[in-house]
JSON list of C-alpha atoms in Angstrom, two decimals:
[
{"chain": "A", "resi": 74, "resn": "MET", "atom": "CA", "xyz": [4.51, -33.49, -40.69]},
{"chain": "A", "resi": 75, "resn": "TYR", "atom": "CA", "xyz": [4.42, -35.43, -37.17]},
{"chain": "A", "resi": 76, "resn": "GLN", "atom": "CA", "xyz": [4.93, -38.22, -36.39]},
{"chain": "A", "resi": 77, "resn": "THR", "atom": "CA", "xyz": [2.48, -41.25, -37.25]},
{"chain": "A", "resi": 78, "resn": "ARG", "atom": "CA", "xyz": [1.65, -43.09, -32.99]},
{"chain": "A", "resi": 79, "resn": "CYS", "atom": "CA", "xyz": [-0.99, -45.48, -35.55]},
{"chain": "A", "resi": 80, "resn": "VAL", "atom": "CA", "xyz": [-2.83, -46.87, -38.60]},
{"chain": "A", "resi": 81, "resn": "ALA", "atom": "CA", "xyz": [-5.66, -48.20, -39.16]},
{"chain": "A", "resi": 82, "resn": "ALA", "atom": "CA", "xyz": [-7.48, -50.08, -42.58]},
{"chain": "A", "resi": 83, "resn": "PHE", "atom": "CA", "xyz": [-9.65, -49.45, -44.55]},
{"chain": "A", "resi": 84, "resn": "PRO", "atom": "CA", "xyz": [-12.25, -52.61, -44.02]},
{"chain": "A", "resi": 85, "resn": "ASP", "atom": "CA", "xyz": [-12.33, -52.46, -47.98]},
{"chain": "A", "resi": 86, "resn": "GLU", "atom": "CA", "xyz": [-9.00, -51.93, -48.03]},
{"chain": "A", "resi": 87, "resn": "ARG", "atom": "CA", "xyz": [-9.61, -49.35, -50.15]},
{"chain": "A", "resi": 88, "resn": "GLY", "atom": "CA", "xyz": [-7.58, -46.84, -47.78]},
{"chain": "A", "resi": 89, "resn": "PHE", "atom": "CA", "xyz": [-5.73, -46.15, -44.05]},
{"chain": "A", "resi": 90, "resn": "LEU", "atom": "CA", "xyz": [-6.43, -44.41, -41.18]},
{"chain": "A", "resi": 91, "resn": "THR", "atom": "CA", "xyz": [-3.56, -42.48, -39.64]},
{"chain": "A", "resi": 92, "resn": "GLY", "atom": "CA", "xyz": [-2.81, -41.08, -36.08]},
{"chain": "A", "resi": 93, "resn": "SER", "atom": "CA", "xyz": [-0.52, -38.24, -35.13]},
{"chain": "A", "resi": 94, "resn": "ILE", "atom": "CA", "xyz": [1.24, -36.58, -31.96]},
{"chain": "A", "resi": 95, "resn": "GLU", "atom": "CA", "xyz": [-0.42, -33.92, -32.98]},
{"chain": "A", "resi": 96, "resn": "GLY", "atom": "CA", "xyz": [-4.25, -34.99, -33.00]},
{"chain": "A", "resi": 97, "resn": "LYS", "atom": "CA", "xyz": [-5.02, -35.37, -35.73]},
{"chain": "A", "resi": 98, "resn": "VAL", "atom": "CA", "xyz": [-6.49, -37.95, -38.54]},
{"chain": "A", "resi": 99, "resn": "ARG", "atom": "CA", "xyz": [-5.86, -38.29, -41.63]},
{"chain": "A", "resi": 100, "resn": "ILE", "atom": "CA", "xyz": [-7.59, -40.67, -43.82]},
{"chain": "A", "resi": 101, "resn": "HIS", "atom": "CA", "xyz": [-6.15, -41.82, -47.41]},
{"chain": "A", "resi": 102, "resn": "HIS", "atom": "CA", "xyz": [-7.70, -43.50, -50.03]},
{"chain": "A", "resi": 103, "resn": "LEU", "atom": "CA", "xyz": [-5.08, -45.67, -51.79]},
{"chain": "A", "resi": 104, "resn": "ASP", "atom": "CA", "xyz": [-6.17, -45.03, -55.88]},
{"chain": "A", "resi": 105, "resn": "ASP", "atom": "CA", "xyz": [-5.53, -41.48, -57.48]},
{"chain": "A", "resi": 106, "resn": "SER", "atom": "CA", "xyz": [-9.57, -41.43, -58.71]},
{"chain": "A", "resi": 107, "resn": "GLU", "atom": "CA", "xyz": [-10.28, -40.69, -55.17]},
{"chain": "A", "resi": 108, "resn": "GLU", "atom": "CA", "xyz": [-7.25, -39.00, -54.08]},
{"chain": "A", "resi": 109, "resn": "MET", "atom": "CA", "xyz": [-10.16, -35.75, -53.39]},
{"chain": "A", "resi": 110, "resn": "LYS", "atom": "CA", "xyz": [-11.85, -38.44, -50.58]},
{"chain": "A", "resi": 111, "resn": "ASN", "atom": "CA", "xyz": [-8.83, -38.11, -48.51]},
{"chain": "A", "resi": 112, "resn": "PHE", "atom": "CA", "xyz": [-9.05, -35.23, -45.71]},
{"chain": "A", "resi": 113, "resn": "THR", "atom": "CA", "xyz": [-7.50, -34.05, -41.99]},
{"chain": "A", "resi": 114, "resn": "PHE", "atom": "CA", "xyz": [-9.50, -33.54, -39.50]},
{"chain": "A", "resi": 115, "resn": "LYS", "atom": "CA", "xyz": [-8.10, -32.44, -35.94]},
{"chain": "A", "resi": 116, "resn": "CYS", "atom": "CA", "xyz": [-9.32, -34.14, -33.11]},
{"chain": "A", "resi": 117, "resn": "HIS", "atom": "CA", "xyz": [-8.50, -34.97, -29.40]},
{"chain": "A", "resi": 118, "resn": "ARG", "atom": "CA", "xyz": [-7.98, -31.35, -28.81]},
{"chain": "A", "resi": 119, "resn": "ASP", "atom": "CA", "xyz": [-9.46, -29.71, -24.94]},
{"chain": "A", "resi": 120, "resn": "ALA", "atom": "CA", "xyz": [-8.59, -26.30, -23.60]},
{"chain": "A", "resi": 121, "resn": "GLY", "atom": "CA", "xyz": [-5.83, -25.41, -25.90]},
{"chain": "A", "resi": 122, "resn": "LYS", "atom": "CA", "xyz": [-3.96, -28.17, -24.98]},
{"chain": "A", "resi": 123, "resn": "ILE", "atom": "CA", "xyz": [-2.94, -30.82, -27.87]},
{"chain": "A", "resi": 124, "resn": "TYR", "atom": "CA", "xyz": [-3.61, -34.38, -27.33]},
{"chain": "A", "resi": 125, "resn": "SER", "atom": "CA", "xyz": [-1.65, -37.46, -29.76]},
{"chain": "A", "resi": 126, "resn": "VAL", "atom": "CA", "xyz": [-3.78, -40.17, -31.32]},
{"chain": "A", "resi": 127, "resn": "ASN", "atom": "CA", "xyz": [-3.04, -43.64, -30.41]},
{"chain": "A", "resi": 128, "resn": "SER", "atom": "CA", "xyz": [-5.80, -45.62, -31.06]},
{"chain": "A", "resi": 129, "resn": "LEU", "atom": "CA", "xyz": [-7.93, -45.93, -34.18]},
{"chain": "A", "resi": 130, "resn": "ASN", "atom": "CA", "xyz": [-10.34, -48.96, -35.32]},
{"chain": "A", "resi": 131, "resn": "PHE", "atom": "CA", "xyz": [-12.55, -49.82, -37.51]},
{"chain": "A", "resi": 132, "resn": "HIS", "atom": "CA", "xyz": [-16.08, -51.03, -36.47]},
{"chain": "A", "resi": 133, "resn": "PRO", "atom": "CA", "xyz": [-16.34, -54.51, -38.40]},
{"chain": "A", "resi": 134, "resn": "VAL", "atom": "CA", "xyz": [-19.87, -54.09, -39.96]},
{"chain": "A", "resi": 135, "resn": "TYR", "atom": "CA", "xyz": [-20.83, -50.71, -40.01]},
{"chain": "A", "resi": 136, "resn": "HIS", "atom": "CA", "xyz": [-17.07, -49.47, -41.31]},
{"chain": "A", "resi": 137, "resn": "THR", "atom": "CA", "xyz": [-17.01, -46.64, -38.64]},
{"chain": "A", "resi": 138, "resn": "PHE", "atom": "CA", "xyz": [-14.54, -46.21, -36.58]},
{"chain": "A", "resi": 139, "resn": "ALA", "atom": "CA", "xyz": [-12.80, -44.84, -33.08]},
{"chain": "A", "resi": 140, "resn": "SER", "atom": "CA", "xyz": [-9.95, -43.18, -32.68]},
{"chain": "A", "resi": 141, "resn": "ALA", "atom": "CA", "xyz": [-8.98, -42.57, -28.44]},
{"chain": "A", "resi": 142, "resn": "GLY", "atom": "CA", "xyz": [-6.42, -40.03, -27.23]},
{"chain": "A", "resi": 143, "resn": "SER", "atom": "CA", "xyz": [-4.17, -39.12, -25.30]},
{"chain": "A", "resi": 144, "resn": "ASP", "atom": "CA", "xyz": [-6.27, -36.94, -23.10]},
{"chain": "A", "resi": 145, "resn": "GLY", "atom": "CA", "xyz": [-8.79, -39.20, -22.03]},
{"chain": "A", "resi": 146, "resn": "VAL", "atom": "CA", "xyz": [-11.25, -39.90, -25.18]},
{"chain": "A", "resi": 147, "resn": "ILE", "atom": "CA", "xyz": [-12.76, -41.42, -27.18]},
{"chain": "A", "resi": 148, "resn": "ASN", "atom": "CA", "xyz": [-14.62, -40.14, -30.44]},
{"chain": "A", "resi": 149, "resn": "PHE", "atom": "CA", "xyz": [-16.95, -42.31, -32.37]},
{"chain": "A", "resi": 150, "resn": "SER", "atom": "CA", "xyz": [-16.31, -41.20, -36.65]},
{"chain": "A", "resi": 151, "resn": "ASP", "atom": "CA", "xyz": [-17.56, -41.73, -39.77]},
{"chain": "A", "resi": 152, "resn": "LYS", "atom": "CA", "xyz": [-14.63, -40.71, -42.08]},
{"chain": "A", "resi": 153, "resn": "ASP", "atom": "CA", "xyz": [-17.65, -40.88, -45.24]},
{"chain": "A", "resi": 154, "resn": "SER", "atom": "CA", "xyz": [-20.02, -38.23, -44.22]},
{"chain": "A", "resi": 155, "resn": "LYS", "atom": "CA", "xyz": [-16.50, -36.82, -42.57]},
{"chain": "A", "resi": 156, "resn": "MET", "atom": "CA", "xyz": [-19.21, -36.61, -39.00]},
{"chain": "A", "resi": 157, "resn": "ARG", "atom": "CA", "xyz": [-18.24, -37.20, -35.70]},
{"chain": "A", "resi": 158, "resn": "ILE", "atom": "CA", "xyz": [-20.75, -39.67, -33.90]},
{"chain": "A", "resi": 159, "resn": "LYS", "atom": "CA", "xyz": [-20.18, -39.62, -30.63]},
{"chain": "A", "resi": 160, "resn": "ALA", "atom": "CA", "xyz": [-17.41, -38.80, -28.03]},
{"chain": "A", "resi": 161, "resn": "MET", "atom": "CA", "xyz": [-17.51, -40.71, -24.98]},
{"chain": "A", "resi": 162, "resn": "ALA", "atom": "CA", "xyz": [-16.87, -39.02, -21.34]},
{"chain": "A", "resi": 163, "resn": "ARG", "atom": "CA", "xyz": [-13.14, -38.69, -20.50]},
{"chain": "A", "resi": 164, "resn": "CYS", "atom": "CA", "xyz": [-11.37, -40.38, -18.52]},
{"chain": "A", "resi": 165, "resn": "ALA", "atom": "CA", "xyz": [-8.87, -39.87, -16.04]},
{"chain": "A", "resi": 166, "resn": "GLN", "atom": "CA", "xyz": [-6.02, -40.94, -17.61]},
{"chain": "A", "resi": 167, "resn": "PRO", "atom": "CA", "xyz": [-4.78, -41.73, -21.02]},
{"chain": "A", "resi": 168, "resn": "ILE", "atom": "CA", "xyz": [-6.29, -44.82, -23.56]},
{"chain": "A", "resi": 169, "resn": "THR", "atom": "CA", "xyz": [-2.92, -46.04, -24.93]},
{"chain": "A", "resi": 170, "resn": "CYS", "atom": "CA", "xyz": [-4.71, -49.34, -27.63]},
{"chain": "A", "resi": 171, "resn": "SER", "atom": "CA", "xyz": [-8.55, -50.15, -28.03]},
{"chain": "A", "resi": 172, "resn": "ALA", "atom": "CA", "xyz": [-10.66, -52.75, -30.37]},
{"chain": "A", "resi": 173, "resn": "PHE", "atom": "CA", "xyz": [-13.16, -53.85, -31.34]},
{"chain": "A", "resi": 174, "resn": "ASN", "atom": "CA", "xyz": [-13.91, -58.00, -31.16]},
{"chain": "A", "resi": 175, "resn": "SER", "atom": "CA", "xyz": [-15.05, -60.22, -34.40]},
{"chain": "A", "resi": 176, "resn": "ASP", "atom": "CA", "xyz": [-19.00, -58.90, -35.32]},
{"chain": "A", "resi": 177, "resn": "GLY", "atom": "CA", "xyz": [-18.67, -55.26, -33.15]},
{"chain": "A", "resi": 178, "resn": "SER", "atom": "CA", "xyz": [-20.39, -55.83, -30.56]},
{"chain": "A", "resi": 179, "resn": "ARG", "atom": "CA", "xyz": [-18.19, -55.39, -28.07]},
{"chain": "A", "resi": 180, "resn": "PHE", "atom": "CA", "xyz": [-15.13, -52.60, -27.33]},
{"chain": "A", "resi": 181, "resn": "ALA", "atom": "CA", "xyz": [-12.84, -52.47, -25.57]},
{"chain": "A", "resi": 182, "resn": "TYR", "atom": "CA", "xyz": [-9.70, -49.86, -24.19]},
{"chain": "A", "resi": 183, "resn": "ALA", "atom": "CA", "xyz": [-6.67, -50.01, -23.08]},
{"chain": "A", "resi": 184, "resn": "GLY", "atom": "CA", "xyz": [-7.33, -53.40, -20.28]},
{"chain": "A", "resi": 185, "resn": "LEU", "atom": "CA", "xyz": [-9.63, -54.99, -19.57]},
{"chain": "A", "resi": 186, "resn": "GLU", "atom": "CA", "xyz": [-10.87, -57.33, -16.82]},
{"chain": "A", "resi": 187, "resn": "LEU", "atom": "CA", "xyz": [-13.36, -59.76, -16.57]},
{"chain": "A", "resi": 188, "resn": "LYS", "atom": "CA", "xyz": [-15.75, -60.14, -13.60]},
{"chain": "A", "resi": 189, "resn": "HIS", "atom": "CA", "xyz": [-19.32, -60.72, -13.32]},
{"chain": "A", "resi": 190, "resn": "TYR", "atom": "CA", "xyz": [-20.56, -57.53, -15.53]},
{"chain": "A", "resi": 191, "resn": "TRP", "atom": "CA", "xyz": [-17.43, -56.40, -18.78]},
{"chain": "A", "resi": 192, "resn": "THR", "atom": "CA", "xyz": [-15.22, -53.39, -16.87]},
{"chain": "A", "resi": 193, "resn": "LEU", "atom": "CA", "xyz": [-13.50, -51.57, -19.58]},
{"chain": "A", "resi": 194, "resn": "GLN", "atom": "CA", "xyz": [-10.17, -50.18, -17.79]},
{"chain": "A", "resi": 195, "resn": "VAL", "atom": "CA", "xyz": [-7.75, -47.59, -19.11]},
{"chain": "A", "resi": 196, "resn": "GLY", "atom": "CA", "xyz": [-3.73, -47.70, -19.17]},
{"chain": "A", "resi": 197, "resn": "TYR", "atom": "CA", "xyz": [-0.87, -45.18, -19.36]},
{"chain": "A", "resi": 198, "resn": "ASP", "atom": "CA", "xyz": [1.47, -43.47, -21.38]},
{"chain": "A", "resi": 199, "resn": "TRP", "atom": "CA", "xyz": [3.96, -41.36, -20.28]},
{"chain": "A", "resi": 200, "resn": "SER", "atom": "CA", "xyz": [2.54, -37.99, -22.09]},
{"chain": "A", "resi": 201, "resn": "LYS", "atom": "CA", "xyz": [3.34, -37.03, -18.42]},
{"chain": "A", "resi": 202, "resn": "GLY", "atom": "CA", "xyz": [6.28, -37.62, -16.86]},
{"chain": "A", "resi": 203, "resn": "ILE", "atom": "CA", "xyz": [6.47, -39.38, -13.94]},
{"chain": "A", "resi": 204, "resn": "LEU", "atom": "CA", "xyz": [4.64, -37.12, -11.90]},
{"chain": "A", "resi": 205, "resn": "GLY", "atom": "CA", "xyz": [1.73, -38.29, -13.82]},
{"chain": "A", "resi": 206, "resn": "LYS", "atom": "CA", "xyz": [1.86, -42.00, -13.40]},
{"chain": "A", "resi": 207, "resn": "ALA", "atom": "CA", "xyz": [1.91, -41.44, -9.81]},
{"chain": "A", "resi": 208, "resn": "ASN", "atom": "CA", "xyz": [-1.35, -39.51, -9.80]},
{"chain": "A", "resi": 209, "resn": "ALA", "atom": "CA", "xyz": [-3.54, -42.23, -12.27]},
{"chain": "A", "resi": 210, "resn": "LYS", "atom": "CA", "xyz": [-6.74, -43.02, -11.07]},
{"chain": "A", "resi": 211, "resn": "GLY", "atom": "CA", "xyz": [-9.04, -45.21, -13.52]},
{"chain": "A", "resi": 212, "resn": "CYS", "atom": "CA", "xyz": [-11.85, -44.41, -15.34]},
{"chain": "A", "resi": 213, "resn": "ASN", "atom": "CA", "xyz": [-14.02, -47.51, -15.14]},
{"chain": "A", "resi": 214, "resn": "GLN", "atom": "CA", "xyz": [-16.65, -47.80, -16.74]},
{"chain": "A", "resi": 215, "resn": "GLU", "atom": "CA", "xyz": [-19.10, -50.75, -16.60]},
{"chain": "A", "resi": 216, "resn": "VAL", "atom": "CA", "xyz": [-21.95, -52.69, -18.80]},
{"chain": "A", "resi": 217, "resn": "LYS", "atom": "CA", "xyz": [-24.26, -53.70, -17.25]},
{"chain": "A", "resi": 218, "resn": "SER", "atom": "CA", "xyz": [-25.37, -57.07, -19.42]},
{"chain": "A", "resi": 219, "resn": "GLU", "atom": "CA", "xyz": [-25.04, -57.98, -22.47]},
{"chain": "A", "resi": 220, "resn": "ASP", "atom": "CA", "xyz": [-27.69, -56.49, -24.89]},
{"chain": "A", "resi": 221, "resn": "ALA", "atom": "CA", "xyz": [-26.69, -53.24, -23.62]},
{"chain": "A", "resi": 222, "resn": "VAL", "atom": "CA", "xyz": [-23.37, -53.36, -24.89]},
{"chain": "A", "resi": 223, "resn": "ASN", "atom": "CA", "xyz": [-25.35, -54.40, -28.44]},
{"chain": "A", "resi": 224, "resn": "LYS", "atom": "CA", "xyz": [-27.30, -52.15, -27.49]},
{"chain": "A", "resi": 225, "resn": "MET", "atom": "CA", "xyz": [-25.18, -49.05, -27.42]},
{"chain": "A", "resi": 226, "resn": "SER", "atom": "CA", "xyz": [-22.75, -50.71, -30.24]},
{"chain": "A", "resi": 227, "resn": "ARG", "atom": "CA", "xyz": [-25.83, -50.51, -32.71]},
{"chain": "A", "resi": 228, "resn": "LYS", "atom": "CA", "xyz": [-27.16, -46.61, -30.67]},
{"chain": "A", "resi": 229, "resn": "LEU", "atom": "CA", "xyz": [-23.49, -45.30, -31.73]},
{"chain": "A", "resi": 230, "resn": "LEU", "atom": "CA", "xyz": [-22.37, -46.99, -34.74]},
{"chain": "A", "resi": 231, "resn": "SER", "atom": "CA", "xyz": [-24.85, -47.26, -36.79]},
{"chain": "A", "resi": 232, "resn": "VAL", "atom": "CA", "xyz": [-24.28, -45.00, -39.37]},
{"chain": "A", "resi": 233, "resn": "ASN", "atom": "CA", "xyz": [-27.37, -44.66, -42.57]},
{"chain": "A", "resi": 234, "resn": "GLU", "atom": "CA", "xyz": [-28.60, -47.87, -41.13]}
]
């Protein structure tokens, strides 16, 4: 067992996810009768390199989840179908934290700067030491309208509709 970096409770309170420094997400069910549904999968890996999972969040409506890692990638997955739904474009720096808003219409990671549009920016987790911080370049992805965010959320995060 490797160091746990993050935890997220299932929306139905029947279990939880853990993310680790070994680039894995574990799905744990609390009820012994559902023990057969427990599993672990590898994520946040690239060309033989392993990156930590820094953040796990469940979508409040669809109960899919997002994992954010030190590789600069956000993956949207469904624990019940055991499938990755979408991997977002890689950012230049690690993603240190993320969250959905209360109705799931917004997803933010690392930091959120509100201008005329929503601008999403990444943080730094010191996994590359001071040299990584000195070379830090952000990954800004702008969403032009609230409707675009809502459409993207429904498209990326809805499963079995």
